[in-house]
Tab-separated table of C-alpha atoms and ligand atoms in Angstrom:
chain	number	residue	atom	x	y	z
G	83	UNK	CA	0.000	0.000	0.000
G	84	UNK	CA	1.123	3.499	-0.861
G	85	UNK	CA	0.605	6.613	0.265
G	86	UNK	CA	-1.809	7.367	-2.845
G	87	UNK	CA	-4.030	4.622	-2.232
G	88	UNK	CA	-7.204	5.293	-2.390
G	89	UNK	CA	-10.267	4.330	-0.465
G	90	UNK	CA	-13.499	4.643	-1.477
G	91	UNK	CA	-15.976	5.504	1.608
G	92	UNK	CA	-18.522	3.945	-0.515
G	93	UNK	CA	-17.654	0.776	-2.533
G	94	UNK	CA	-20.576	-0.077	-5.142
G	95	UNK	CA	-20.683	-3.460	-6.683
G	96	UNK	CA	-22.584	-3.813	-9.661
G	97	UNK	CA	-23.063	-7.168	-11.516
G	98	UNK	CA	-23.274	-7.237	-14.942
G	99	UNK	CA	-26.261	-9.076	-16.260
G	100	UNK	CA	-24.350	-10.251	-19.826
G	101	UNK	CA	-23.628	-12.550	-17.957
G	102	UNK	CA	-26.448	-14.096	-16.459
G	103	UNK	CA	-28.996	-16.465	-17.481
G	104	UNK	CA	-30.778	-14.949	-19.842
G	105	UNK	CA	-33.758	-17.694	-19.829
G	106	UNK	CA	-34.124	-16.686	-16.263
G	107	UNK	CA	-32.813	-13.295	-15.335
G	108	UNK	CA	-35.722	-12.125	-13.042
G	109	UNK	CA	-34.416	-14.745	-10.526
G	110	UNK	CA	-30.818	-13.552	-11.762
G	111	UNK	CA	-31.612	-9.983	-10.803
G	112	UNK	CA	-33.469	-10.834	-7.672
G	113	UNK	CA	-30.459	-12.976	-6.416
G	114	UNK	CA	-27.759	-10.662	-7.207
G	115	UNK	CA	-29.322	-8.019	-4.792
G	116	UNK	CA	-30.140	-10.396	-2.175
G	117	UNK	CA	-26.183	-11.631	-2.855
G	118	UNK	CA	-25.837	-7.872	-1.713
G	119	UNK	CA	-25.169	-6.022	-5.374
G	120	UNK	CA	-25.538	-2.216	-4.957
G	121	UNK	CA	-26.547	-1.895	-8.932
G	122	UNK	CA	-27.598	-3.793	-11.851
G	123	UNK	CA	-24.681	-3.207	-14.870
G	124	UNK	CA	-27.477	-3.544	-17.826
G	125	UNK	CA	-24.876	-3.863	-21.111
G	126	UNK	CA	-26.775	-2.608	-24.276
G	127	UNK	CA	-25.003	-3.645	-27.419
G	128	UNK	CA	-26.307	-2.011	-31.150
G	129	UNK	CA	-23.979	-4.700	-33.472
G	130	UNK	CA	-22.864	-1.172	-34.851
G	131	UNK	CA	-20.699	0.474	-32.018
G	132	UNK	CA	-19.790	-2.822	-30.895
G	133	UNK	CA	-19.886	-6.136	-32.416
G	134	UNK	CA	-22.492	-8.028	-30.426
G	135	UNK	CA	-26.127	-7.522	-29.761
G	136	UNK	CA	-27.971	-7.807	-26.674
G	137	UNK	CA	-31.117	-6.265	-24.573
G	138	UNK	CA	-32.813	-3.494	-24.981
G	139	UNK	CA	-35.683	-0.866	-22.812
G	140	UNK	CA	-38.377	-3.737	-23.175
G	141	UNK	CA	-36.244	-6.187	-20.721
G	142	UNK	CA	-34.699	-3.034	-18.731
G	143	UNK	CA	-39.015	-2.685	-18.044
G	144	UNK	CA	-39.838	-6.022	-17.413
G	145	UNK	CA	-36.702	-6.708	-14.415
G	146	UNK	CA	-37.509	-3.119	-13.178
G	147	UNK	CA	-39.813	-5.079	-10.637
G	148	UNK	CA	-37.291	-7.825	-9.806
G	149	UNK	CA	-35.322	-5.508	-7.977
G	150	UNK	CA	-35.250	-2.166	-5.754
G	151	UNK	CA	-31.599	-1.583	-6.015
G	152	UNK	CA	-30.540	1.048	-9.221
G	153	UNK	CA	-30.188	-0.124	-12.998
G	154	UNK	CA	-26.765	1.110	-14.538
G	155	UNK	CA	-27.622	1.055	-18.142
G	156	UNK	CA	-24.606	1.066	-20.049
G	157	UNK	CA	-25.259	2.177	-23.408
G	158	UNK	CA	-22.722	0.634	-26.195
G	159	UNK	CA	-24.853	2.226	-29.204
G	160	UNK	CA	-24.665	4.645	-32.312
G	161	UNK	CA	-26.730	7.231	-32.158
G	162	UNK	CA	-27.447	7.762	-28.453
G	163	UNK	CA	-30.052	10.363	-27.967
G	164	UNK	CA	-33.218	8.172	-29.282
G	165	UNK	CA	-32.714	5.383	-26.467
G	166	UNK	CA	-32.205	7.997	-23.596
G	167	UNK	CA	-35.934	8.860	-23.018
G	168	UNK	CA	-36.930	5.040	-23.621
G	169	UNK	CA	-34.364	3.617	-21.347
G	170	UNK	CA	-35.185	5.931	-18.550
G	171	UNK	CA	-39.437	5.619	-18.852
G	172	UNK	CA	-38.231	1.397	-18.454
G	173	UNK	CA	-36.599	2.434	-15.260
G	174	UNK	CA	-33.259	3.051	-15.377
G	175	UNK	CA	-31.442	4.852	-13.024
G	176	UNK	CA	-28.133	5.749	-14.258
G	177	UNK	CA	-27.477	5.720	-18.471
G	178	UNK	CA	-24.148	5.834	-19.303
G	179	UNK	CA	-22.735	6.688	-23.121
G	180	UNK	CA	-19.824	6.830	-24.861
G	181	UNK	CA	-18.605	10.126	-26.233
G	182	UNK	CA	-17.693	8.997	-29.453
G	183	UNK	CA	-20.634	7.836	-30.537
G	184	UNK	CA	-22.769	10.626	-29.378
G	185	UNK	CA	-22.475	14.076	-31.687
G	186	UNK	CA	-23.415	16.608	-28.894
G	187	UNK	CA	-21.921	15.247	-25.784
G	188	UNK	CA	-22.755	18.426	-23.840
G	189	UNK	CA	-26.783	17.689	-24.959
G	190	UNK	CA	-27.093	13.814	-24.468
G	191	UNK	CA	-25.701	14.612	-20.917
G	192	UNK	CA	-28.439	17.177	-20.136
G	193	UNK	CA	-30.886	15.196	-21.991
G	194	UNK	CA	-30.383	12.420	-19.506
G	195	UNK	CA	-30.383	14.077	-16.535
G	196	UNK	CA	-33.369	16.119	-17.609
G	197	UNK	CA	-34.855	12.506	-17.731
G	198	UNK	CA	-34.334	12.553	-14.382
G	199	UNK	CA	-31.263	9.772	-14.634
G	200	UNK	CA	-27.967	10.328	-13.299
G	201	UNK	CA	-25.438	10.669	-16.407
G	202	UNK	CA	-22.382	9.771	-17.304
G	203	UNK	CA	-19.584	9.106	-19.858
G	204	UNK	CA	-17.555	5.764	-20.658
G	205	UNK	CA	-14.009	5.716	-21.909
G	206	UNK	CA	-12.290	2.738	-23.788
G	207	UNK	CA	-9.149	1.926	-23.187
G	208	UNK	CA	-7.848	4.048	-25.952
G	209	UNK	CA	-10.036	6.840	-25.328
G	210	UNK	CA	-8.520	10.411	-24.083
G	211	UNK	CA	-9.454	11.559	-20.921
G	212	UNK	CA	-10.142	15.038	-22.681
G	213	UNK	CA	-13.365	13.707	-23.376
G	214	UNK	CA	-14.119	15.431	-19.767
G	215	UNK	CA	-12.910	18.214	-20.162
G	216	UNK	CA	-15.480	20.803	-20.944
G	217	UNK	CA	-18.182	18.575	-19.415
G	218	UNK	CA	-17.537	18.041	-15.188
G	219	UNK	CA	-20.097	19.511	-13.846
G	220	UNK	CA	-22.461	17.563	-15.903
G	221	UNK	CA	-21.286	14.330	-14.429
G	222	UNK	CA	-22.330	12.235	-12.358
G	223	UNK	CA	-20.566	8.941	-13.108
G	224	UNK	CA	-17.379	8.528	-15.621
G	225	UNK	CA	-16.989	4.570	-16.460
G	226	UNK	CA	-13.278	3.635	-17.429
G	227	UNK	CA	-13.928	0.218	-19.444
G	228	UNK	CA	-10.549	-2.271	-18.871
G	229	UNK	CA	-11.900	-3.934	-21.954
G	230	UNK	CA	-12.860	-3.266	-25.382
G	231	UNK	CA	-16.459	-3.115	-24.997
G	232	UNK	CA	-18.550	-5.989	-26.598
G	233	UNK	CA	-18.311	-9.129	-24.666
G	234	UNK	CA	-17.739	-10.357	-21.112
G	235	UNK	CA	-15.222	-12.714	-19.584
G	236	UNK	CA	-11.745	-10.980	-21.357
G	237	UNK	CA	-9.278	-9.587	-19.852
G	238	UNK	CA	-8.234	-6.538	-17.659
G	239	UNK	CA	-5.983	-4.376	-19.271
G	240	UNK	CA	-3.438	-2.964	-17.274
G	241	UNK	CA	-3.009	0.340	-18.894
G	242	UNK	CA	-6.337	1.132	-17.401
G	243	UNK	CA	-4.561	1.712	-13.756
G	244	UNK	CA	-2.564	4.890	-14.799
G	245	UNK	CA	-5.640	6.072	-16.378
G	246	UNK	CA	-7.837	5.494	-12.938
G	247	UNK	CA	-5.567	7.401	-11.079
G	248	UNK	CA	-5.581	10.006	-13.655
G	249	UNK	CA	-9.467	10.280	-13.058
G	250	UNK	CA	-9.269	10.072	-9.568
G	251	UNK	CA	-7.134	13.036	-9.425
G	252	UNK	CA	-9.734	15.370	-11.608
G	253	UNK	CA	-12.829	14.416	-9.323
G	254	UNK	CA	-11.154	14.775	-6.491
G	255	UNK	CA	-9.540	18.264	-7.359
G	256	UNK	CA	-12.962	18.579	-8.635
G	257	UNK	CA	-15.096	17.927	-5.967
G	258	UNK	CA	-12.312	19.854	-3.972
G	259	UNK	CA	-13.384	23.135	-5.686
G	260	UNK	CA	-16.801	22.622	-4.469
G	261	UNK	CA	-18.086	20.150	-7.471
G	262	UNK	CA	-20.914	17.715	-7.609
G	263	UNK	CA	-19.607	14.207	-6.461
G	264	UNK	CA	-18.744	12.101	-9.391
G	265	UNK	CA	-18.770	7.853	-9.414
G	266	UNK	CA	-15.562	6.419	-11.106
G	267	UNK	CA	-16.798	3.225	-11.969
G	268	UNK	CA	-14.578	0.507	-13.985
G	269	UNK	CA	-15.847	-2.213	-16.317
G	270	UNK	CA	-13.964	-5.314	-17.811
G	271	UNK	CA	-11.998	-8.233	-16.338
G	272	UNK	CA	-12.823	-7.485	-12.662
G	273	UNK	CA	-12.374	-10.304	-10.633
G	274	UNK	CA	-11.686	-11.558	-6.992
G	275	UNK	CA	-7.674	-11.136	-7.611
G	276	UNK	CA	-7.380	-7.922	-8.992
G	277	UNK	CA	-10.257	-5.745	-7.226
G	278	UNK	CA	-7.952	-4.606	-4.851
G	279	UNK	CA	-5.688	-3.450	-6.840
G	280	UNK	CA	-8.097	-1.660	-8.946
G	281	UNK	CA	-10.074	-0.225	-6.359
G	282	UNK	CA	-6.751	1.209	-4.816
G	283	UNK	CA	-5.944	3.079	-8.183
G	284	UNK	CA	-9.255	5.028	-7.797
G	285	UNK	CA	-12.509	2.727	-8.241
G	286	UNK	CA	-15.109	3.111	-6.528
G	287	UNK	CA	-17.751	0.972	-8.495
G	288	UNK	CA	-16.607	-2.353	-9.941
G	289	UNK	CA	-18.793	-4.103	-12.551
G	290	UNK	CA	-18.616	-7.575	-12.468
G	291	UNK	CA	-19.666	-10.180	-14.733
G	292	UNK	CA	-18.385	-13.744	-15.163
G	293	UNK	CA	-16.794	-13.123	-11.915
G	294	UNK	CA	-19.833	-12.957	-10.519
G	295	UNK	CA	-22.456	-15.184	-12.521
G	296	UNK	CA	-19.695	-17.602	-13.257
G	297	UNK	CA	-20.406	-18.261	-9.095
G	298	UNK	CA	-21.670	-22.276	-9.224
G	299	UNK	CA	-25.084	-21.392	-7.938
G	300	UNK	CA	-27.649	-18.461	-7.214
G	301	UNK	CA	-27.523	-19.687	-3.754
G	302	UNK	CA	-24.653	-20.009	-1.982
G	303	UNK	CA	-22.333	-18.750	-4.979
G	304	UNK	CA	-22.945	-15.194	-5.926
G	305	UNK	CA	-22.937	-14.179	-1.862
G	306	UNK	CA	-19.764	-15.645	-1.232
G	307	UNK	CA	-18.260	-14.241	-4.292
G	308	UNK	CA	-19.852	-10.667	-3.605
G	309	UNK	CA	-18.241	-10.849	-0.567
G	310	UNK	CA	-14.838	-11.662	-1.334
G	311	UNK	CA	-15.202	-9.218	-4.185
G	312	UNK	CA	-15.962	-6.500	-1.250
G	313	UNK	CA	-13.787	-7.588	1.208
G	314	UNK	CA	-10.752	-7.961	-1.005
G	315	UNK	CA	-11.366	-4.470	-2.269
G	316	UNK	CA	-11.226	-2.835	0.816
G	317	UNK	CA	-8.829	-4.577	2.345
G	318	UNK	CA	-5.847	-2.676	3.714
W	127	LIG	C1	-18.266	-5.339	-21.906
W	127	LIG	C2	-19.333	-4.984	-20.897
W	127	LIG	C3	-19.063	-5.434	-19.517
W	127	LIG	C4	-18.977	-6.928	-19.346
W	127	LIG	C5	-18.074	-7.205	-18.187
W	127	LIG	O1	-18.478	-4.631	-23.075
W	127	LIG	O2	-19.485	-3.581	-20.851
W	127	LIG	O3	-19.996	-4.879	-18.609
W	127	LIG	O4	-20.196	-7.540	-19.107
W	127	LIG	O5	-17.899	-8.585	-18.103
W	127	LIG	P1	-16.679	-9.219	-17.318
W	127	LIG	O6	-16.767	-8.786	-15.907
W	127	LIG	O7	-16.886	-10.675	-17.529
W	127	LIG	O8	-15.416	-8.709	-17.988
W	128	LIG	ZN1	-20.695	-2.658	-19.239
């Protein structure tokens, strides 16, 4: 541990449902927050920004009432804007975007807060953190991905650490200045062996997916791995 370490006073844990069972993911979603998940990662994929295809508002509706806990809808799509007010009337709570594939940044932020959502951008691996530049105050999340976005179970990419720490240091000279609190939330190879070192470069909400759902049963398996998940990451 080093003097920069960082500890989150507030670690959120948020499953991500690509990779539950799709056949049953009520029961998924409902185990997951009994399991003690603090959000639901909900990965939308267009097969145009990103290779694969997945869910859209119709099954963000229909697990709305599986759970009481907040839906982090992840948006990996090109356009944006038309999704925002459908996605939030299904129930989401937080919609995330990446800047690239939105043309007015500054507007699909406002447009989903003004949906009554908490916003917030995602950044690829490769992606420059002057994408937040101009746009802080409008925050309320920024998601680093330590993938490239498009499928679960690969593999954390190293570079990303730098880059948290990087972030870190904006919000908190941000929030320093008097600024809104911002999430930094991290998505992409997150596992039991490597939370605590991610969570020390600046994370304070992990998305999980095979890590978690790859747990042998809704039971017993997704609580004990939520809890070494937590307790590894703030372990110190
Ligand atoms: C990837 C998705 C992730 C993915 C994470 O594009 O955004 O949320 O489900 O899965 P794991 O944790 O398996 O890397
Ligand atoms: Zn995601």
């Amino acid at each position: 541990m080093t003097a920069t370490d960082f500890t989150p006073t507030q670690l959120r844990l948020a499953p991500s449902i690509l990779s539950a069972d799709f056949a049953r993911l009520g029961e998924e979603v409902r185990a997951i927050e009994a399991a003690g998940a603090d959000l639901v990662h909900f990965d939308v994929m267009d097969n145009h920004y990103v290779p694969n295809l997945t869910i859209g508002p119709l099954v963000c509706e229909a697990i709305r009432p599986h759970v009481t806990i907040p839906i982090d809808v992840h948006l990996m799509v090109e356009p944006v804007d038309s999704l925002v007010p459908l996605f939030a009337k299904a129930g989401a709570n937080l919609i995330t975007f990446h800047p690239e594939a939105s043309r007015h940044v500054d507007r699909t932020l406002s447009l989903i807060r003004d949906h009554g959502c908490k916003a917030g951008l995602v950044l690829n691996p490769a992606s420059p953190l002057q994408w937040l530049d101009h746009v802080m105050h409008k925050l309320d999340i920024v998601l680093l991905m330590s993938v490239n976005p498009g499928f679960g179970g690969q593999q954390f990419i190293p570079a990303t650490l730098p880059k948290l720490r990087a972030v870190r240091q904006r919000i908190d000279a941000h929030m320093a200045a008097g600024g809104q609190p911002i999430w930094l939330e991290v998505d992409g190879g997150v596992k039991t062996d490597n939370i605590q070192t991610i969570v020390r470069a600046g994370a304070d909400t992990c998305v999980a997916g095979s890590a978690v759902f790859g747990a042998p049963d809704a039971d017993g398996g997704y609580r004990t791995v939520m809890h070494t998940l937590r307790s590894q990451a703030l372990q110190r």
